[in-house]
Amino acid sequence: MSDKISIIPDDTVINKIYFIRNQKVMIDRDLATLYGVETRVLKQAVRRNLNRFPEDFMFELSKVEFENWRSQIVISNSEKMGLRYAPMAFTEHGVLMLSSVLNSEKAIQTNIQIMRIFTKTRRLLSDNSDLRIDFEMMKKKIENQGKNIELVFQYVDELMEKKEITAEREKIGYKK
């Protein structure tokens, strides 16, 4: 590994991952910046190798998705930001495929880092799913305990009512 290649902070990469069409994706211009190439160079490389990028690897944002994405990142003037055309969105597999299309040491090292971050976020989501399941189980147990406590109080109330209804017995023993 070359010392010249700088490691990008994880937060920088994480902030470039968006949720579009129910999947985590990265946008072409962000990837180009991370790889140290111009966006047009990245797009040209992808277009020359379109057979490597099926729709589950890469897709172009629709007009609505493009507008939503622009509002997420608060871009007011798309002309100045070089966003005249809808960007390409790359899924985790598409990002992985980019390393074979952009054959530079920086692209390879950046890709490795991005893959690790995707894996880390998937693990975090999985951990959250386990927590959600545990939480639901605890919620059900608490609901059941609440029903059991209500039942105990109902029995206590019934016993109290029987005690009130029961006539006093005649006392046995010496009478005055």
Tab-separated table of N, CA and C in Angstrom:
chain	number	residue	atom	x	y	z
A	1	MET	N	0.846	-1.178	0.000
A	1	MET	CA	0.000	0.000	0.000
A	1	MET	C	0.886	1.234	0.000
A	2	SER	N	0.549	2.188	-0.774
A	2	SER	CA	1.353	3.394	-0.912
A	2	SER	C	1.062	4.360	0.223
A	3	ASP	N	2.105	5.056	0.688
A	3	ASP	CA	1.931	6.040	1.761
A	3	ASP	C	1.257	7.302	1.245
A	4	LYS	N	1.294	7.524	-0.068
A	4	LYS	CA	0.718	8.727	-0.661
A	4	LYS	C	-0.801	8.731	-0.598
A	5	ILE	N	-1.411	7.555	-0.487
A	5	ILE	CA	-2.867	7.450	-0.501
A	5	ILE	C	-3.388	7.759	0.901
A	6	SER	N	-4.198	8.818	0.972
A	6	SER	CA	-4.726	9.199	2.280
A	6	SER	C	-6.004	8.422	2.574
A	7	ILE	N	-6.179	8.115	3.831
A	7	ILE	CA	-7.386	7.409	4.252
A	7	ILE	C	-8.458	8.452	4.525
A	8	ILE	N	-9.612	8.235	3.968
A	8	ILE	CA	-10.735	9.154	4.107
A	8	ILE	C	-11.433	8.857	5.425
A	9	PRO	N	-11.774	9.889	6.209
A	9	PRO	CA	-12.497	9.641	7.466
A	9	PRO	C	-13.817	8.911	7.209
A	10	ASP	N	-14.127	7.944	8.070
A	10	ASP	CA	-15.356	7.158	7.919
A	10	ASP	C	-16.592	8.047	7.846
A	11	ASP	N	-16.630	9.092	8.668
A	11	ASP	CA	-17.799	9.983	8.675
A	11	ASP	C	-18.025	10.620	7.310
A	12	THR	N	-16.939	10.951	6.629
A	12	THR	CA	-17.053	11.550	5.297
A	12	THR	C	-17.753	10.582	4.350
A	13	VAL	N	-17.354	9.316	4.405
A	13	VAL	CA	-17.960	8.310	3.529
A	13	VAL	C	-19.405	8.046	3.957
A	14	ILE	N	-19.633	7.889	5.248
A	14	ILE	CA	-20.985	7.599	5.757
A	14	ILE	C	-21.960	8.696	5.342
A	15	ASN	N	-21.517	9.952	5.377
A	15	ASN	CA	-22.389	11.068	4.990
A	15	ASN	C	-22.690	11.093	3.499
A	16	LYS	N	-22.001	10.288	2.720
A	16	LYS	CA	-22.231	10.231	1.273
A	16	LYS	C	-23.102	9.035	0.882
A	17	ILE	N	-23.578	8.297	1.864
A	17	ILE	CA	-24.459	7.155	1.587
A	17	ILE	C	-25.900	7.623	1.757
A	18	TYR	N	-26.694	7.436	0.722
A	18	TYR	CA	-28.099	7.860	0.731
A	18	TYR	C	-28.992	6.630	0.633
A	19	PHE	N	-30.247	6.806	1.028
A	19	PHE	CA	-31.226	5.722	0.963
A	19	PHE	C	-32.223	6.067	-0.136
A	20	ILE	N	-32.064	5.415	-1.290
A	20	ILE	CA	-32.926	5.674	-2.447
A	20	ILE	C	-33.411	4.327	-2.979
A	21	ARG	N	-34.704	4.250	-3.316
A	21	ARG	CA	-35.328	3.004	-3.798
A	21	ARG	C	-35.091	1.858	-2.817
A	22	ASN	N	-35.220	2.168	-1.554
A	22	ASN	CA	-35.079	1.190	-0.476
A	22	ASN	C	-33.718	0.496	-0.455
A	23	GLN	N	-32.693	1.186	-0.877
A	23	GLN	CA	-31.345	0.628	-0.788
A	23	GLN	C	-30.332	1.736	-0.550
A	24	LYS	N	-29.236	1.329	0.077
A	24	LYS	CA	-28.166	2.280	0.340
A	24	LYS	C	-27.370	2.457	-0.942
A	25	VAL	N	-27.192	3.726	-1.344
A	25	VAL	CA	-26.465	4.023	-2.573
A	25	VAL	C	-25.504	5.184	-2.348
A	26	MET	N	-24.549	5.283	-3.252
A	26	MET	CA	-23.655	6.437	-3.299
A	26	MET	C	-23.798	7.055	-4.685
A	27	ILE	N	-23.705	8.375	-4.746
A	27	ILE	CA	-23.919	9.121	-5.980
A	27	ILE	C	-22.594	9.301	-6.717
A	28	ASP	N	-22.673	9.328	-8.043
A	28	ASP	CA	-21.473	9.398	-8.881
A	28	ASP	C	-20.530	10.534	-8.512
A	29	ARG	N	-21.052	11.730	-8.273
A	29	ARG	CA	-20.167	12.869	-7.988
A	29	ARG	C	-19.434	12.694	-6.665
A	30	ASP	N	-20.093	12.091	-5.660
A	30	ASP	CA	-19.425	11.843	-4.376
A	30	ASP	C	-18.326	10.799	-4.542
A	31	LEU	N	-18.636	9.750	-5.295
A	31	LEU	CA	-17.639	8.701	-5.541
A	31	LEU	C	-16.448	9.262	-6.317
A	32	ALA	N	-16.730	10.101	-7.307
A	32	ALA	CA	-15.651	10.698	-8.098
A	32	ALA	C	-14.733	11.514	-7.194
A	33	THR	N	-15.313	12.276	-6.290
A	33	THR	CA	-14.515	13.068	-5.353
A	33	THR	C	-13.664	12.161	-4.476
A	34	LEU	N	-14.270	11.104	-3.947
A	34	LEU	CA	-13.527	10.177	-3.083
A	34	LEU	C	-12.394	9.479	-3.846
A	35	TYR	N	-12.646	9.153	-5.118
A	35	TYR	CA	-11.634	8.469	-5.930
A	35	TYR	C	-10.595	9.427	-6.504
A	36	GLY	N	-10.865	10.723	-6.422
A	36	GLY	CA	-9.920	11.703	-6.941
A	36	GLY	C	-9.970	11.840	-8.449
A	37	VAL	N	-11.155	11.634	-9.038
A	37	VAL	CA	-11.323	11.810	-10.486
A	37	VAL	C	-12.497	12.754	-10.723
A	38	GLU	N	-12.600	13.270	-11.936
A	38	GLU	CA	-13.748	14.111	-12.278
A	38	GLU	C	-14.977	13.232	-12.465
A	39	THR	N	-16.143	13.798	-12.187
A	39	THR	CA	-17.391	13.053	-12.335
A	39	THR	C	-17.563	12.559	-13.770
A	40	ARG	N	-17.220	13.401	-14.742
A	40	ARG	CA	-17.385	12.999	-16.143
A	40	ARG	C	-16.484	11.811	-16.481
A	41	VAL	N	-15.304	11.735	-15.878
A	41	VAL	CA	-14.397	10.610	-16.118
A	41	VAL	C	-15.016	9.327	-15.564
A	42	LEU	N	-15.570	9.421	-14.357
A	42	LEU	CA	-16.224	8.258	-13.750
A	42	LEU	C	-17.392	7.798	-14.615
A	43	LYS	N	-18.227	8.750	-15.050
A	43	LYS	CA	-19.386	8.398	-15.874
A	43	LYS	C	-18.961	7.783	-17.199
A	44	GLN	N	-17.908	8.321	-17.809
A	44	GLN	CA	-17.419	7.761	-19.076
A	44	GLN	C	-16.952	6.325	-18.880
A	45	ALA	N	-16.228	6.089	-17.789
A	45	ALA	CA	-15.733	4.735	-17.518
A	45	ALA	C	-16.901	3.776	-17.323
A	46	VAL	N	-17.941	4.221	-16.657
A	46	VAL	CA	-19.117	3.376	-16.431
A	46	VAL	C	-19.828	3.116	-17.760
A	47	ARG	N	-20.009	4.152	-18.564
A	47	ARG	CA	-20.719	3.987	-19.849
A	47	ARG	C	-19.957	3.064	-20.802
A	48	ARG	N	-18.613	3.095	-20.730
A	48	ARG	CA	-17.813	2.194	-21.568
A	48	ARG	C	-17.953	0.741	-21.101
A	49	ASN	N	-18.377	0.546	-19.852
A	49	ASN	CA	-18.478	-0.800	-19.278
A	49	ASN	C	-19.881	-1.066	-18.730
A	50	LEU	N	-20.896	-0.619	-19.434
A	50	LEU	CA	-22.279	-0.747	-18.945
A	50	LEU	C	-22.679	-2.183	-18.633
A	51	ASN	N	-22.089	-3.141	-19.342
A	51	ASN	CA	-22.444	-4.541	-19.095
A	51	ASN	C	-22.029	-4.989	-17.686
A	52	ARG	N	-21.142	-4.264	-17.035
A	52	ARG	CA	-20.722	-4.586	-15.664
A	52	ARG	C	-21.667	-3.983	-14.612
A	53	PHE	N	-22.604	-3.151	-15.057
A	53	PHE	CA	-23.457	-2.431	-14.117
A	53	PHE	C	-24.940	-2.671	-14.402
A	54	PRO	N	-25.451	-3.853	-14.033
A	54	PRO	CA	-26.901	-4.069	-14.176
A	54	PRO	C	-27.648	-3.129	-13.220
A	55	GLU	N	-28.957	-3.092	-13.334
A	55	GLU	CA	-29.760	-2.127	-12.575
A	55	GLU	C	-29.647	-2.304	-11.060
A	56	ASP	N	-29.340	-3.517	-10.600
A	56	ASP	CA	-29.185	-3.688	-9.145
A	56	ASP	C	-27.796	-3.255	-8.674
A	57	PHE	N	-26.928	-2.848	-9.604
A	57	PHE	CA	-25.604	-2.313	-9.269
A	57	PHE	C	-25.586	-0.791	-9.398
A	58	MET	N	-26.296	-0.278	-10.418
A	58	MET	CA	-26.276	1.150	-10.700
A	58	MET	C	-27.552	1.531	-11.435
A	59	PHE	N	-28.099	2.697	-11.096
A	59	PHE	CA	-29.249	3.221	-11.825
A	59	PHE	C	-29.160	4.741	-11.849
A	60	GLU	N	-29.833	5.323	-12.813
A	60	GLU	CA	-29.891	6.773	-12.886
A	60	GLU	C	-31.116	7.231	-12.116
A	61	LEU	N	-30.970	8.291	-11.359
A	61	LEU	CA	-32.089	8.787	-10.569
A	61	LEU	C	-33.175	9.349	-11.474
A	62	SER	N	-34.436	9.058	-11.122
A	62	SER	CA	-35.560	9.645	-11.862
A	62	SER	C	-35.631	11.132	-11.500
A	63	LYS	N	-36.463	11.855	-12.211
A	63	LYS	CA	-36.590	13.293	-11.963
A	63	LYS	C	-37.031	13.565	-10.516
A	64	VAL	N	-37.995	12.786	-10.026
A	64	VAL	CA	-38.492	12.956	-8.653
A	64	VAL	C	-37.400	12.618	-7.638
A	65	GLU	N	-36.712	11.493	-7.858
A	65	GLU	CA	-35.622	11.093	-6.962
A	65	GLU	C	-34.516	12.142	-6.966
A	66	PHE	N	-34.232	12.684	-8.140
A	66	PHE	CA	-33.197	13.704	-8.283
A	66	PHE	C	-33.564	14.940	-7.469
A	67	GLU	N	-34.821	15.378	-7.570
A	67	GLU	CA	-35.273	16.551	-6.808
A	67	GLU	C	-35.207	16.269	-5.303
A	68	ASN	N	-35.657	15.079	-4.885
A	68	ASN	CA	-35.604	14.733	-3.467
A	68	ASN	C	-34.169	14.705	-2.969
A	69	TRP	N	-33.283	14.137	-3.771
A	69	TRP	CA	-31.879	14.060	-3.382
A	69	TRP	C	-31.278	15.453	-3.276
A	70	ARG	N	-31.595	16.316	-4.250
A	70	ARG	CA	-31.077	17.694	-4.204
A	70	ARG	C	-31.565	18.416	-2.968
A	71	SER	N	-32.820	18.170	-2.579
A	71	SER	CA	-33.326	18.835	-1.379
A	71	SER	C	-32.669	18.270	-0.121
A	72	GLN	N	-32.285	16.987	-0.148
A	72	GLN	CA	-31.589	16.385	1.004
A	72	GLN	C	-30.249	17.054	1.241
A	73	ILE	N	-29.553	17.394	0.162
A	73	ILE	CA	-28.219	17.960	0.323
A	73	ILE	C	-28.232	19.476	0.158
A	74	VAL	N	-29.421	20.063	0.040
A	74	VAL	CA	-29.628	21.502	-0.001
A	74	VAL	C	-28.797	22.169	-1.096
A	75	ILE	N	-29.050	21.777	-2.315
A	75	ILE	CA	-28.399	22.426	-3.459
A	75	ILE	C	-29.427	23.350	-4.089
A	76	SER	N	-29.092	24.628	-4.131
A	76	SER	CA	-30.054	25.579	-4.663
A	76	SER	C	-29.862	25.804	-6.156
A	77	ASN	N	-28.620	25.857	-6.630
A	77	ASN	CA	-28.379	26.139	-8.038
A	77	ASN	C	-27.641	24.966	-8.661
A	78	SER	N	-28.389	24.093	-9.343
A	78	SER	CA	-27.788	22.881	-9.898
A	78	SER	C	-26.790	23.190	-11.008
A	79	GLU	N	-26.958	24.316	-11.695
A	79	GLU	CA	-26.036	24.651	-12.780
A	79	GLU	C	-24.630	24.880	-12.215
A	80	LYS	N	-24.528	25.594	-11.118
A	80	LYS	CA	-23.220	25.890	-10.529
A	80	LYS	C	-22.569	24.641	-9.941
A	81	MET	N	-23.375	23.695	-9.494
A	81	MET	CA	-22.843	22.495	-8.849
A	81	MET	C	-22.570	21.376	-9.855
A	82	GLY	N	-22.776	21.639	-11.127
A	82	GLY	CA	-22.515	20.614	-12.133
A	82	GLY	C	-23.549	19.504	-12.113
A	83	LEU	N	-24.766	19.837	-11.750
A	83	LEU	CA	-25.816	18.826	-11.642
A	83	LEU	C	-26.926	19.074	-12.665
A	84	ARG	N	-26.532	19.277	-13.894
A	84	ARG	CA	-27.541	19.472	-14.935
A	84	ARG	C	-28.246	18.175	-15.266
A	85	TYR	N	-27.551	17.051	-15.071
A	85	TYR	CA	-28.108	15.740	-15.405
A	85	TYR	C	-28.314	14.938	-14.132
A	86	ALA	N	-29.304	14.068	-14.171
A	86	ALA	CA	-29.563	13.213	-13.012
A	86	ALA	C	-28.330	12.347	-12.757
A	87	PRO	N	-27.919	12.270	-11.506
A	87	PRO	CA	-26.723	11.479	-11.202
A	87	PRO	C	-26.992	9.980	-11.252
A	88	MET	N	-25.909	9.241	-11.355
A	88	MET	CA	-25.971	7.785	-11.275
A	88	MET	C	-25.855	7.416	-9.803
A	89	ALA	N	-26.657	6.450	-9.406
A	89	ALA	CA	-26.599	5.961	-8.026
A	89	ALA	C	-26.041	4.543	-8.053
A	90	PHE	N	-25.031	4.288	-7.215
A	90	PHE	CA	-24.366	2.992	-7.183
A	90	PHE	C	-24.682	2.283	-5.878
A	91	THR	N	-25.189	1.059	-5.979
A	91	THR	CA	-25.417	0.243	-4.788
A	91	THR	C	-24.065	-0.273	-4.313
A	92	GLU	N	-24.073	-1.000	-3.223
A	92	GLU	CA	-22.832	-1.550	-2.681
A	92	GLU	C	-22.085	-2.367	-3.738
A	93	HIS	N	-22.808	-3.179	-4.492
A	93	HIS	CA	-22.181	-4.000	-5.532
A	93	HIS	C	-21.641	-3.132	-6.679
A	94	GLY	N	-22.371	-2.073	-6.987
A	94	GLY	CA	-21.910	-1.164	-8.033
A	94	GLY	C	-20.633	-0.451	-7.633
A	95	VAL	N	-20.554	-0.044	-6.365
A	95	VAL	CA	-19.337	0.599	-5.866
A	95	VAL	C	-18.171	-0.378	-5.971
A	96	LEU	N	-18.429	-1.615	-5.611
A	96	LEU	CA	-17.384	-2.644	-5.707
A	96	LEU	C	-16.926	-2.824	-7.152
A	97	MET	N	-17.860	-2.808	-8.086
A	97	MET	CA	-17.521	-2.976	-9.499
A	97	MET	C	-16.715	-1.786	-10.020
A	98	LEU	N	-16.934	-0.607	-9.436
A	98	LEU	CA	-16.199	0.582	-9.887
A	98	LEU	C	-14.686	0.410	-9.775
A	99	SER	N	-14.232	-0.350	-8.791
A	99	SER	CA	-12.780	-0.509	-8.615
A	99	SER	C	-12.161	-1.219	-9.811
A	100	SER	N	-12.940	-2.055	-10.492
A	100	SER	CA	-12.395	-2.730	-11.669
A	100	SER	C	-12.428	-1.814	-12.892
A	101	VAL	N	-13.307	-0.830	-12.880
A	101	VAL	CA	-13.421	0.104	-14.003
A	101	VAL	C	-12.421	1.247	-13.841
A	102	LEU	N	-12.295	1.751	-12.618
A	102	LEU	CA	-11.323	2.807	-12.326
A	102	LEU	C	-10.100	2.126	-11.722
A	103	ASN	N	-9.180	1.783	-12.552
A	103	ASN	CA	-8.061	0.954	-12.112
A	103	ASN	C	-6.892	1.813	-11.633
A	104	SER	N	-7.086	2.467	-10.477
A	104	SER	CA	-5.983	3.217	-9.872
A	104	SER	C	-5.823	2.743	-8.437
A	105	GLU	N	-4.661	2.959	-7.885
A	105	GLU	CA	-4.389	2.541	-6.503
A	105	GLU	C	-5.333	3.258	-5.536
A	106	LYS	N	-5.569	4.560	-5.768
A	106	LYS	CA	-6.472	5.321	-4.892
A	106	LYS	C	-7.889	4.756	-4.956
A	107	ALA	N	-8.360	4.406	-6.169
A	107	ALA	CA	-9.708	3.848	-6.319
A	107	ALA	C	-9.821	2.531	-5.574
A	108	ILE	N	-8.787	1.707	-5.663
A	108	ILE	CA	-8.815	0.406	-4.988
A	108	ILE	C	-8.858	0.587	-3.473
A	109	GLN	N	-7.992	1.433	-2.933
A	109	GLN	CA	-7.941	1.651	-1.480
A	109	GLN	C	-9.227	2.317	-0.974
A	110	THR	N	-9.730	3.282	-1.740
A	110	THR	CA	-10.981	3.942	-1.358
A	110	THR	C	-12.123	2.935	-1.370
A	111	ASN	N	-12.136	2.071	-2.374
A	111	ASN	CA	-13.172	1.049	-2.466
A	111	ASN	C	-13.139	0.117	-1.262
A	112	ILE	N	-11.957	-0.301	-0.869
A	112	ILE	CA	-11.828	-1.186	0.301
A	112	ILE	C	-12.432	-0.506	1.520
A	113	GLN	N	-12.128	0.766	1.692
A	113	GLN	CA	-12.659	1.503	2.831
A	113	GLN	C	-14.183	1.616	2.750
A	114	ILE	N	-14.704	1.918	1.573
A	114	ILE	CA	-16.156	2.042	1.403
A	114	ILE	C	-16.831	0.701	1.691
A	115	MET	N	-16.263	-0.397	1.222
A	115	MET	CA	-16.839	-1.723	1.471
A	115	MET	C	-16.880	-2.016	2.973
A	116	ARG	N	-15.825	-1.652	3.679
A	116	ARG	CA	-15.814	-1.862	5.134
A	116	ARG	C	-16.909	-1.055	5.814
A	117	ILE	N	-17.139	0.149	5.338
A	117	ILE	CA	-18.181	0.998	5.935
A	117	ILE	C	-19.563	0.431	5.618
A	118	PHE	N	-19.791	-0.025	4.390
A	118	PHE	CA	-21.068	-0.673	4.065
A	118	PHE	C	-21.298	-1.877	4.975
A	119	THR	N	-20.256	-2.673	5.185
A	119	THR	CA	-20.365	-3.848	6.050
A	119	THR	C	-20.691	-3.431	7.477
A	120	LYS	N	-20.025	-2.388	7.946
A	120	LYS	CA	-20.254	-1.893	9.310
A	120	LYS	C	-21.693	-1.407	9.477
A	121	THR	N	-22.213	-0.669	8.480
A	121	THR	CA	-23.594	-0.175	8.592
A	121	THR	C	-24.593	-1.323	8.530
A	122	ARG	N	-24.293	-2.342	7.708
A	122	ARG	CA	-25.179	-3.509	7.643
A	122	ARG	C	-25.205	-4.221	8.994
A	123	ARG	N	-24.037	-4.331	9.638
A	123	ARG	CA	-23.945	-4.972	10.952
A	123	ARG	C	-24.736	-4.165	11.987
A	124	LEU	N	-24.615	-2.841	11.927
A	124	LEU	CA	-25.362	-1.991	12.857
A	124	LEU	C	-26.866	-2.157	12.667
A	125	LEU	N	-27.300	-2.207	11.407
A	125	LEU	CA	-28.730	-2.408	11.135
A	125	LEU	C	-29.193	-3.764	11.646
A	126	SER	N	-28.355	-4.771	11.488
A	126	SER	CA	-28.675	-6.112	11.972
A	126	SER	C	-28.782	-6.112	13.488
A	127	ASP	N	-27.847	-5.450	14.156
A	127	ASP	CA	-27.887	-5.352	15.620
A	127	ASP	C	-29.160	-4.655	16.065
A	128	ASN	N	-29.551	-3.602	15.342
A	128	ASN	CA	-30.782	-2.893	15.683
A	128	ASN	C	-31.997	-3.783	15.497
A	129	SER	N	-31.974	-4.656	14.498
A	129	SER	CA	-33.090	-5.580	14.281
A	129	SER	C	-33.209	-6.537	15.460
A	130	ASP	N	-32.070	-7.039	15.938
A	130	ASP	CA	-32.088	-7.922	17.098
A	130	ASP	C	-32.642	-7.193	18.313
A	131	LEU	N	-32.242	-5.931	18.502
A	131	LEU	CA	-32.760	-5.139	19.623
A	131	LEU	C	-34.261	-4.938	19.501
A	132	ARG	N	-34.724	-4.692	18.286
A	132	ARG	CA	-36.161	-4.479	18.068
A	132	ARG	C	-36.944	-5.742	18.431
A	133	ILE	N	-36.420	-6.910	18.047
A	133	ILE	CA	-37.085	-8.185	18.356
A	133	ILE	C	-37.115	-8.387	19.872
A	134	ASP	N	-35.965	-8.130	20.545
A	134	ASP	CA	-35.911	-8.252	22.007
A	134	ASP	C	-36.904	-7.298	22.663
A	135	PHE	N	-36.986	-6.082	22.153
A	135	PHE	CA	-37.898	-5.092	22.696
A	135	PHE	C	-39.349	-5.552	22.565
A	136	GLU	N	-39.703	-6.098	21.411
A	136	GLU	CA	-41.065	-6.590	21.191
A	136	GLU	C	-41.396	-7.735	22.140
A	137	MET	N	-40.426	-8.628	22.370
A	137	MET	CA	-40.646	-9.743	23.302
A	137	MET	C	-40.865	-9.218	24.721
A	138	MET	N	-40.053	-8.230	25.120
A	138	MET	CA	-40.212	-7.647	26.455
A	138	MET	C	-41.565	-6.954	26.572
A	139	LYS	N	-41.982	-6.287	25.521
A	139	LYS	CA	-43.266	-5.595	25.511
A	139	LYS	C	-44.411	-6.592	25.718
A	140	LYS	N	-44.332	-7.736	25.023
A	140	LYS	CA	-45.360	-8.768	25.181
A	140	LYS	C	-45.369	-9.311	26.601
A	141	LYS	N	-44.175	-9.544	27.164
A	141	LYS	CA	-44.096	-10.047	28.543
A	141	LYS	C	-44.715	-9.050	29.514
A	142	ILE	N	-44.428	-7.766	29.304
A	142	ILE	CA	-44.987	-6.732	30.185
A	142	ILE	C	-46.503	-6.688	30.052
A	143	GLU	N	-47.000	-6.806	28.828
A	143	GLU	CA	-48.453	-6.820	28.618
A	143	GLU	C	-49.066	-8.015	29.346
A	144	ASN	N	-48.421	-9.186	29.239
A	144	ASN	CA	-48.921	-10.379	29.924
A	144	ASN	C	-48.876	-10.196	31.435
A	145	GLN	N	-47.794	-9.595	31.934
A	145	GLN	CA	-47.698	-9.361	33.377
A	145	GLN	C	-48.776	-8.391	33.828
A	146	GLY	N	-49.043	-7.385	32.994
A	146	GLY	CA	-50.104	-6.439	33.318
A	146	GLY	C	-51.446	-7.150	33.418
A	147	LYS	N	-51.710	-8.074	32.498
A	147	LYS	CA	-52.961	-8.846	32.538
A	147	LYS	C	-53.006	-9.728	33.786
A	148	ASN	N	-51.870	-10.326	34.127
A	148	ASN	CA	-51.813	-11.169	35.326
A	148	ASN	C	-52.062	-10.347	36.590
A	149	ILE	N	-51.497	-9.158	36.655
A	149	ILE	CA	-51.702	-8.289	37.824
A	149	ILE	C	-53.165	-7.890	37.913
A	150	GLU	N	-53.779	-7.573	36.772
A	150	GLU	CA	-55.209	-7.250	36.767
A	150	GLU	C	-56.020	-8.422	37.293
A	151	LEU	N	-55.661	-9.636	36.893
A	151	LEU	CA	-56.350	-10.838	37.333
A	151	LEU	C	-56.219	-11.017	38.849
A	152	VAL	N	-55.012	-10.779	39.372
A	152	VAL	CA	-54.792	-10.892	40.826
A	152	VAL	C	-55.676	-9.891	41.559
A	153	PHE	N	-55.718	-8.648	41.093
A	153	PHE	CA	-56.565	-7.640	41.736
A	153	PHE	C	-58.039	-8.007	41.635
A	154	GLN	N	-58.434	-8.603	40.523
A	154	GLN	CA	-59.819	-9.030	40.354
A	154	GLN	C	-60.165	-10.100	41.394
A	155	TYR	N	-59.247	-11.071	41.592
A	155	TYR	CA	-59.462	-12.109	42.606
A	155	TYR	C	-59.527	-11.494	44.002
A	156	VAL	N	-58.653	-10.552	44.283
A	156	VAL	CA	-58.655	-9.887	45.595
A	156	VAL	C	-59.977	-9.154	45.796
A	157	ASP	N	-60.453	-8.459	44.766
A	157	ASP	CA	-61.739	-7.761	44.862
A	157	ASP	C	-62.869	-8.745	45.136
A	158	GLU	N	-62.863	-9.884	44.438
A	158	GLU	CA	-63.902	-10.901	44.648
A	158	GLU	C	-63.858	-11.429	46.067
A	159	LEU	N	-62.655	-11.673	46.579
A	159	LEU	CA	-62.530	-12.156	47.966
A	159	LEU	C	-63.040	-11.125	48.958
A	160	MET	N	-62.743	-9.859	48.694
A	160	MET	CA	-63.203	-8.782	49.584
A	160	MET	C	-64.733	-8.705	49.565
A	161	GLU	N	-65.336	-8.859	48.375
A	161	GLU	CA	-66.788	-8.812	48.258
A	161	GLU	C	-67.413	-9.979	49.018
A	162	LYS	N	-66.844	-11.184	48.921
A	162	LYS	CA	-67.365	-12.354	49.629
A	162	LYS	C	-67.292	-12.128	51.128
A	163	LYS	N	-66.224	-11.499	51.571
A	163	LYS	CA	-66.038	-11.260	52.998
A	163	LYS	C	-67.099	-10.298	53.507
A	164	GLU	N	-67.439	-9.269	52.681
A	164	GLU	CA	-68.449	-8.304	53.078
A	164	GLU	C	-69.831	-8.948	53.103
A	165	ILE	N	-70.099	-9.844	52.138
A	165	ILE	CA	-71.400	-10.488	52.033
A	165	ILE	C	-71.612	-11.492	53.166
A	166	THR	N	-70.594	-12.188	53.565
A	166	THR	CA	-70.716	-13.222	54.575
A	166	THR	C	-71.215	-12.605	55.881
A	167	ALA	N	-72.332	-13.171	56.384
A	167	ALA	CA	-72.907	-12.676	57.641
A	167	ALA	C	-71.988	-13.038	58.791
A	168	GLU	N	-72.054	-12.193	59.810
A	168	GLU	CA	-71.198	-12.481	60.954
A	168	GLU	C	-71.711	-13.713	61.661
A	169	ARG	N	-70.814	-14.523	62.080
A	169	ARG	CA	-71.172	-15.744	62.783
A	169	ARG	C	-71.500	-15.433	64.238
A	170	GLU	N	-72.265	-16.325	64.744
A	170	GLU	CA	-72.549	-16.201	66.163
A	170	GLU	C	-71.320	-16.670	66.915
A	171	LYS	N	-70.918	-15.851	67.854
A	171	LYS	CA	-69.699	-16.173	68.583
A	171	LYS	C	-69.964	-17.294	69.556
A	172	ILE	N	-68.983	-18.152	69.636
A	172	ILE	CA	-69.076	-19.271	70.554
A	172	ILE	C	-68.328	-18.901	71.829
A	173	GLY	N	-68.871	-19.315	72.901
A	173	GLY	CA	-68.173	-19.055	74.156
A	173	GLY	C	-69.112	-18.446	75.177
A	174	TYR	N	-68.547	-17.849	76.172
A	174	TYR	CA	-69.327	-17.246	77.239
A	174	TYR	C	-70.029	-16.007	76.729
A	175	LYS	N	-71.328	-15.930	77.087
A	175	LYS	CA	-72.086	-14.772	76.662
A	175	LYS	C	-72.330	-13.887	77.878
A	176	LYS	N	-72.347	-12.686	77.677
A	176	LYS	CA	-72.562	-11.743	78.782
A	176	LYS	C	-73.980	-11.360	78.931
